[in-house]
mmCIF file of C-alpha atoms (C1' of nucleotides) in Angstrom:
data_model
loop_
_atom_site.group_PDB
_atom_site.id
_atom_site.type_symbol
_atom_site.label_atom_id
_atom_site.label_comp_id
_atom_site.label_asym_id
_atom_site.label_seq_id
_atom_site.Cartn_x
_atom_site.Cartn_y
_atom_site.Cartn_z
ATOM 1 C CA UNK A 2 229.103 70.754 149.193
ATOM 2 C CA UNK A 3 227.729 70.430 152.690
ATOM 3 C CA UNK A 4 225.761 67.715 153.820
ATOM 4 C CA UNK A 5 222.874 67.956 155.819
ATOM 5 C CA UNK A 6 221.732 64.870 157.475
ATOM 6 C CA UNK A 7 218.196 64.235 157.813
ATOM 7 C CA UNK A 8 218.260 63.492 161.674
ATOM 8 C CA UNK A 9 214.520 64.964 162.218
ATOM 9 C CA UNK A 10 211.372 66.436 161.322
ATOM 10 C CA UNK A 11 210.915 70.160 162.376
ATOM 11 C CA UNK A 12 208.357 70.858 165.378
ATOM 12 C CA UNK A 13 206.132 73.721 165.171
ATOM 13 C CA UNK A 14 205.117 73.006 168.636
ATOM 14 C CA UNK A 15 207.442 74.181 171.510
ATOM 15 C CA UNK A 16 207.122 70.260 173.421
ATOM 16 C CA UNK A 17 207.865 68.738 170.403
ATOM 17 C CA UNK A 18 210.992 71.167 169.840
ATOM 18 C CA UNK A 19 212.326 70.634 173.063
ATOM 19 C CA UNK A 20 212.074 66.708 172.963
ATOM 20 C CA UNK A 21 214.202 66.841 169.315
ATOM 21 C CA UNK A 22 216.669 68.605 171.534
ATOM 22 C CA UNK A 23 216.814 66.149 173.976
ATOM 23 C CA UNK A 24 217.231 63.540 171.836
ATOM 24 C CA UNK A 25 219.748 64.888 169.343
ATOM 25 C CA UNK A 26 221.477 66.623 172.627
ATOM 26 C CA UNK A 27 223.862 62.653 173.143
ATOM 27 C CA UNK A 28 224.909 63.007 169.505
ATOM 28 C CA UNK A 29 226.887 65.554 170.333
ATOM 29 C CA UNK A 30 230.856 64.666 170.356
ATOM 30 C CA UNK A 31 233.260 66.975 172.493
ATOM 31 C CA UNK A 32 236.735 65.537 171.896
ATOM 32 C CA UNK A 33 239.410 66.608 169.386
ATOM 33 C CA UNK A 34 240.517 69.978 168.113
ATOM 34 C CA UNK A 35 239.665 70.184 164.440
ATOM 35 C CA UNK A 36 242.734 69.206 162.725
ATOM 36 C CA UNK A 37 244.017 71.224 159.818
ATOM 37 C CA UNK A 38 241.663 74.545 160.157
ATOM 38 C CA UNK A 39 241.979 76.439 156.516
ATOM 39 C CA UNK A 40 238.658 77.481 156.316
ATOM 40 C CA UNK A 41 236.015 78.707 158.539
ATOM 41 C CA UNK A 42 232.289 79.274 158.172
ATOM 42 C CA UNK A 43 230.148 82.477 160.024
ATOM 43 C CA UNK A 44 226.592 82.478 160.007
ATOM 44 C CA UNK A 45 224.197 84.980 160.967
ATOM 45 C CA UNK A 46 220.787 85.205 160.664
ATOM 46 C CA UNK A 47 219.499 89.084 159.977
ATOM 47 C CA UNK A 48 215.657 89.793 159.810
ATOM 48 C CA UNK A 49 214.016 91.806 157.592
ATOM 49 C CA UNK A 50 211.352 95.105 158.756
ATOM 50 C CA UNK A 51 208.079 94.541 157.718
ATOM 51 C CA UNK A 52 208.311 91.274 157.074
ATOM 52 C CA UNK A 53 208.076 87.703 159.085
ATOM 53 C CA UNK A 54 211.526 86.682 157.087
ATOM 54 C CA UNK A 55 214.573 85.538 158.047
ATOM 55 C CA UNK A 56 217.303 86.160 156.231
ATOM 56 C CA UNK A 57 220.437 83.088 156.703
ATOM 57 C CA UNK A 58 224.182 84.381 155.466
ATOM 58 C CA UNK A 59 226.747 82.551 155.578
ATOM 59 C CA UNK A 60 230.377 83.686 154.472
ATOM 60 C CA UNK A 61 233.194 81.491 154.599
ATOM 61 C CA UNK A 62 236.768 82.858 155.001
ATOM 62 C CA UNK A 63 240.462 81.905 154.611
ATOM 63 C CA UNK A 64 242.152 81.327 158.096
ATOM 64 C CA UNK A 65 245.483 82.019 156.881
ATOM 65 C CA UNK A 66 244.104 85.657 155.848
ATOM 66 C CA UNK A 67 240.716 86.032 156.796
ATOM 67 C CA UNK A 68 239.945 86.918 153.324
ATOM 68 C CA UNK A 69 236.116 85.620 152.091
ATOM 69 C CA UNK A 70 236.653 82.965 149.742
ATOM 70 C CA UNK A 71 232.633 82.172 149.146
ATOM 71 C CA UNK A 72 229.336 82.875 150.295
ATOM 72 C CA UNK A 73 225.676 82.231 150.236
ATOM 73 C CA UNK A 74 222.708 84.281 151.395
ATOM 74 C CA UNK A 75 219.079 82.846 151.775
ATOM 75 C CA UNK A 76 215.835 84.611 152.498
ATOM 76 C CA UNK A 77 212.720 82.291 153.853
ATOM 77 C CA UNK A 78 209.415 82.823 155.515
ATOM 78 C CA UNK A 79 210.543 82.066 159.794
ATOM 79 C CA UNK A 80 208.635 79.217 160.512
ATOM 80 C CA UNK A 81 208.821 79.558 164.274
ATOM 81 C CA UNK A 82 208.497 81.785 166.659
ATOM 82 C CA UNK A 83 211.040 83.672 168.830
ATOM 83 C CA UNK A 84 211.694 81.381 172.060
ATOM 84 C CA UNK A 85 214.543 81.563 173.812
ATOM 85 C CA UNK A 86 216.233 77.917 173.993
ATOM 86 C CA UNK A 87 214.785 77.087 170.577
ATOM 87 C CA UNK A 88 216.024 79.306 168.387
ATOM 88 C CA UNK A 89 217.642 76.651 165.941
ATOM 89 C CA UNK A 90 213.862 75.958 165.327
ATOM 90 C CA UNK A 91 213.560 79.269 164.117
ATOM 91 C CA UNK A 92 217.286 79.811 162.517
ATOM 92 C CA UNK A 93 217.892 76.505 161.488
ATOM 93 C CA UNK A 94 216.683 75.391 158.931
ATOM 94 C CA UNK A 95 217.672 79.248 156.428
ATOM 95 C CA UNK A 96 220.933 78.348 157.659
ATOM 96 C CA UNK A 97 221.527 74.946 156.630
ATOM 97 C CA UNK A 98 220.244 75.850 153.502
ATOM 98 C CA UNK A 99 222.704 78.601 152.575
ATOM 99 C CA UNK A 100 225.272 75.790 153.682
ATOM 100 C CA UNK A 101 224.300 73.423 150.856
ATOM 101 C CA UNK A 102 224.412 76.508 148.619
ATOM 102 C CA UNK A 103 228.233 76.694 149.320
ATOM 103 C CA UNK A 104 230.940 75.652 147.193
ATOM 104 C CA UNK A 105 233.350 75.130 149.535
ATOM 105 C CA UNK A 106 233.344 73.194 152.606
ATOM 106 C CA UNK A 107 233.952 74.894 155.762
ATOM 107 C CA UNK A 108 236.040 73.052 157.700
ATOM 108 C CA UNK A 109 234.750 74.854 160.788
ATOM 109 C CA UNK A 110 231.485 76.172 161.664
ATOM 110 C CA UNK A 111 230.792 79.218 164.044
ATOM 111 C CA UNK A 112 227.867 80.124 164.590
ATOM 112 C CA UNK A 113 225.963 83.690 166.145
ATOM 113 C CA UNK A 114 224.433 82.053 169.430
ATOM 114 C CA UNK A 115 225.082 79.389 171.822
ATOM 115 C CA UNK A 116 226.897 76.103 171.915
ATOM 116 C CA UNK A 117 226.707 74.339 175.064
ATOM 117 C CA UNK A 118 226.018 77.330 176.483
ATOM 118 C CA UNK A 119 222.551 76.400 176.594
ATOM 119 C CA UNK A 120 219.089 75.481 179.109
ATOM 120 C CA UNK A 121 219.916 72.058 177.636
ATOM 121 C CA UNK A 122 222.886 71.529 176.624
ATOM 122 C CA UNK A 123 222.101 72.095 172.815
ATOM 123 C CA UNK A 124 222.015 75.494 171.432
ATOM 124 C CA UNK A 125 222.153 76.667 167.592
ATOM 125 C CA UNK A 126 226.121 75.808 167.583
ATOM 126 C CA UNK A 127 225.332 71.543 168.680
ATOM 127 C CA UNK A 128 221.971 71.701 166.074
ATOM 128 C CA UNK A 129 224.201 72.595 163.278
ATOM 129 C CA UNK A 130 227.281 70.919 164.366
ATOM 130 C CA UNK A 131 225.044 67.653 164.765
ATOM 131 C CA UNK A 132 222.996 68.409 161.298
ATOM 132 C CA UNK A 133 226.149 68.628 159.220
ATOM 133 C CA UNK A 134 228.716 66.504 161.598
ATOM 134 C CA UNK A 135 231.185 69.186 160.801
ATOM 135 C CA UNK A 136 233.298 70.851 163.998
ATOM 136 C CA UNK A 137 231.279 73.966 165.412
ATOM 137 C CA UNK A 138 231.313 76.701 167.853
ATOM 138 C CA UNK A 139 228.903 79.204 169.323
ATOM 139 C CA UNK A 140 229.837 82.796 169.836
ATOM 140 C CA UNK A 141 227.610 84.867 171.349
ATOM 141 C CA UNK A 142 227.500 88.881 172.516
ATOM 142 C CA UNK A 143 225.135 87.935 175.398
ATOM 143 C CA UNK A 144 225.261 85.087 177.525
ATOM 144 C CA UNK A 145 222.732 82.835 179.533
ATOM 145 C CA UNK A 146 225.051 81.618 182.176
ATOM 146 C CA UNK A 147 227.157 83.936 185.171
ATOM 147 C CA UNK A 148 230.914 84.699 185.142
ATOM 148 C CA UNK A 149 233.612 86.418 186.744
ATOM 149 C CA UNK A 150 235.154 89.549 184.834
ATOM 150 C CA UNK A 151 238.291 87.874 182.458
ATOM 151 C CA UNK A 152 241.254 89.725 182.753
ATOM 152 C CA UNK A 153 241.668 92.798 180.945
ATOM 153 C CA UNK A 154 244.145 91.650 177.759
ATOM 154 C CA UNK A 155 243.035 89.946 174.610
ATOM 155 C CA UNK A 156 243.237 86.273 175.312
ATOM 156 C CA UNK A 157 241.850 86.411 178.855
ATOM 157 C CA UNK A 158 239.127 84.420 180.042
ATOM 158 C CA UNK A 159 237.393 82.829 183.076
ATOM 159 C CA UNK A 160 234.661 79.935 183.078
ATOM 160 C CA UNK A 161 231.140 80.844 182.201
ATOM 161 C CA UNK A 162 228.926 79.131 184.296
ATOM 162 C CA UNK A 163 224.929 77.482 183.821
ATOM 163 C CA UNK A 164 223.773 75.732 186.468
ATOM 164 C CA UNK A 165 226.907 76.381 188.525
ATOM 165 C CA UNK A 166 228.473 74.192 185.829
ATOM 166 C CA UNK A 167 231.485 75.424 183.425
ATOM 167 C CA UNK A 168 229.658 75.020 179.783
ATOM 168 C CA UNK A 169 231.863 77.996 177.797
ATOM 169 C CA UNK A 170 234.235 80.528 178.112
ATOM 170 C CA UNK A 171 233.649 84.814 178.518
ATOM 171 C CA UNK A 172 236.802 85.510 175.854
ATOM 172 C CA UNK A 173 238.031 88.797 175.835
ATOM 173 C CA UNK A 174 239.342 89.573 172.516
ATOM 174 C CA UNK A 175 240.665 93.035 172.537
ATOM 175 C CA UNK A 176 241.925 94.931 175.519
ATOM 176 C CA UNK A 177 239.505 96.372 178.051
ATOM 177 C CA UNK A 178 236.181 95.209 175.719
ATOM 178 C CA UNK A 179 233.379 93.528 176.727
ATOM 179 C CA UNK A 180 233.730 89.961 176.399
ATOM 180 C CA UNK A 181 232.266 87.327 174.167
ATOM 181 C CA UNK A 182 230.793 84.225 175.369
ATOM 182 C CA UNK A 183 232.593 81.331 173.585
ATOM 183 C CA UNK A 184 231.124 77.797 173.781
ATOM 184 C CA UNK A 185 231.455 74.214 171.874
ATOM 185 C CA UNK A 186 229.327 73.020 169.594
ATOM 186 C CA UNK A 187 229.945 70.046 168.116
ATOM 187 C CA UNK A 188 233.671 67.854 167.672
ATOM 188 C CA UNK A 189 235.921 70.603 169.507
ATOM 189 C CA UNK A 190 237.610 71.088 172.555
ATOM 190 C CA UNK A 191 236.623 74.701 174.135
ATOM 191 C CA UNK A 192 240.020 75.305 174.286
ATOM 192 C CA UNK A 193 240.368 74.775 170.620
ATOM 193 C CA UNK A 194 237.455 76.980 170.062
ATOM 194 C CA UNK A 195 238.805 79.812 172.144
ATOM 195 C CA UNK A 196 242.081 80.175 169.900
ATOM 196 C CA UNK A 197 240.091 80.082 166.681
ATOM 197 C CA UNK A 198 237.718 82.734 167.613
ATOM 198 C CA UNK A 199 241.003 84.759 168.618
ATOM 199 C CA UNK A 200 242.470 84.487 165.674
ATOM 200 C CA UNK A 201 239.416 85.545 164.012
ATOM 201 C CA UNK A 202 239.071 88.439 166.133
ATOM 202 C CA UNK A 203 242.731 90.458 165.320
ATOM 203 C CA UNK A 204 241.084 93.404 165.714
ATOM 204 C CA UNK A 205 237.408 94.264 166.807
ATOM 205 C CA UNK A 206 235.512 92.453 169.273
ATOM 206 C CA UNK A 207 233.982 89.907 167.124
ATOM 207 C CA UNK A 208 235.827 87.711 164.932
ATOM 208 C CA UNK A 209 235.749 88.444 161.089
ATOM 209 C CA UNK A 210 233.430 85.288 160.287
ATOM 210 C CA UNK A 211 230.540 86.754 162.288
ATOM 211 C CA UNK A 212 231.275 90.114 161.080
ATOM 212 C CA UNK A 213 231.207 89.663 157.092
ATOM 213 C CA UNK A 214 227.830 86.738 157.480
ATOM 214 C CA UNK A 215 226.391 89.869 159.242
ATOM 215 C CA UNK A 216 227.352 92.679 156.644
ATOM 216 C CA UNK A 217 226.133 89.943 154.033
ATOM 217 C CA UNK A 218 222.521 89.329 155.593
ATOM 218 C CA UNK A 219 221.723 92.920 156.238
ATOM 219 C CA UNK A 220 222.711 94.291 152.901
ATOM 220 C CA UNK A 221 220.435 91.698 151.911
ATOM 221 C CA UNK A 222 217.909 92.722 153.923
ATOM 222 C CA UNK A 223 217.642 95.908 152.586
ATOM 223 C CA UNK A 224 216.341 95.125 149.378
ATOM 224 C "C1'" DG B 23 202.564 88.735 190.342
ATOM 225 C "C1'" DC B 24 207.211 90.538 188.372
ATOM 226 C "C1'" DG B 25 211.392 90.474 185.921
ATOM 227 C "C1'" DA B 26 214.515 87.738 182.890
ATOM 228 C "C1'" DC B 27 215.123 85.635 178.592
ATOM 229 C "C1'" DA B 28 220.961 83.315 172.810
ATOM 230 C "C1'" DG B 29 218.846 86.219 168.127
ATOM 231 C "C1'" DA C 5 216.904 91.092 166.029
ATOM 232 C "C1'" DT C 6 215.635 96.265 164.865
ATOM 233 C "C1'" DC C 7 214.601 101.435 165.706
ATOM 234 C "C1'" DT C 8 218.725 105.705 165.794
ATOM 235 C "C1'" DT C 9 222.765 110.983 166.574
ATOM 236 C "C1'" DG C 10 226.270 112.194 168.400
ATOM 237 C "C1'" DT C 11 230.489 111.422 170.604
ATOM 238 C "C1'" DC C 12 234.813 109.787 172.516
ATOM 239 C "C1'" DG C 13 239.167 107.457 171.288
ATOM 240 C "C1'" DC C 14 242.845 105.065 168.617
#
DNA sequence: GCGACAG
DNA sequence: ATCTTGTCGC
């Protein structure tokens, strides 16, 4: 049901990984909130002991009641290493294959990582966005960038800074919690993004679509 | 040289 | 990311 466009090879050298970025990085489109939202993707990638595998999940739930209407899990050899800045080359390409194994079309994606957020402009949220043209965002736990403490209620923020340049937002989602570090990805305002990822998150710190591709991937990784 | 560094 | 017990709080 998704589409995955065939924009580039995939680099198992870090030069080559960085040019792709930098040359899929202007493909990127920032304007308009996605229009009608009723479903939204989460994918997280879980990794397994032992093993070198990655382990892509991908849930996709029901705005209106954050219920999980479908879901796909896939388990793969990682092809790349762990470098921070590339990790679509390593997440990638599990991911966009548990989106084709979807039967419904998100009409959002959001994604465990960075958007903008990014050394370059073009973290895991803008590869996939870009891959699959469909609207994406990038929540992440961590962030990159610096940022003044958002108020304490749910729905405060304040701009999250790289480069002494605003590329996300720290979102607090639940009183007095650590904030989240909300940033676009592809075909959506950040403004847009921060009210979807609040109405994801009615009650725990991360929203619902993160939290159910994450129960999905690690109760698949311990088989 | 040393610490930092999305998951 | 993952390894891990208890503990405080709603």
């Amino acid at each position: 049901m998704v589409q995955v466009r065939e924009l580039h090879e995939w680099p198992s050298a870090e030069a080559e990984a960085v040019a792709v970025q930098e040359r899929l990085r202007s493909m990127v489109r920032f304007d308009g909130a996605p229009e009608e939202v009723r479903t939204v993707a989460g994918l997280d990638v879980a990794y397994a002991e032992g093993s070198d595998d990655v382990i892509a999940a991908v849930t996709v739930l029901n705005l209106a009641d954050l219920s999980v209407v479908d879901s796909s899990v896939v388990r793969a050899r990682a092809e790349f290493p762990y470098v921070p800045g590339l990790f679509a080359f390593r997440e990638a390409p599990s991911l966009l294959e548990a989106l084709a194994g979807l039967d419904v079309e998100p009409d959002v994606l959001v994604c465990d990582g960075q958007g903008l957020a990014h050394p370059r402009r073009f973290g895991l949220a803008c590869h996939l966005g870009v891959l699959t043209d469909l609207p994406s965002i990038g929540v992440g736990k961590t962030s990159l960038g610096k940022y003044d403490p958002p108020g304490p209620e749910r729905g405060d923020r304040s701009p999250l800074l790289l480069d002494d340049e605003p590329v996300g937002s720290a979102l607090r989602t639940q009183p007095r919690v650590k904030p989240i570090f909300v940033s676009v990805g592809h075909r959506c305002t950040l403004d847009a993004a921060c009210d979807l990822v609040l109405r994801l998150a009615p009650r725990y710190r991360l929203p619902e679509t993160t939290r159910t591709a994450d129960q999905l991937g690690r109760a698949e990784s311990r088989r």
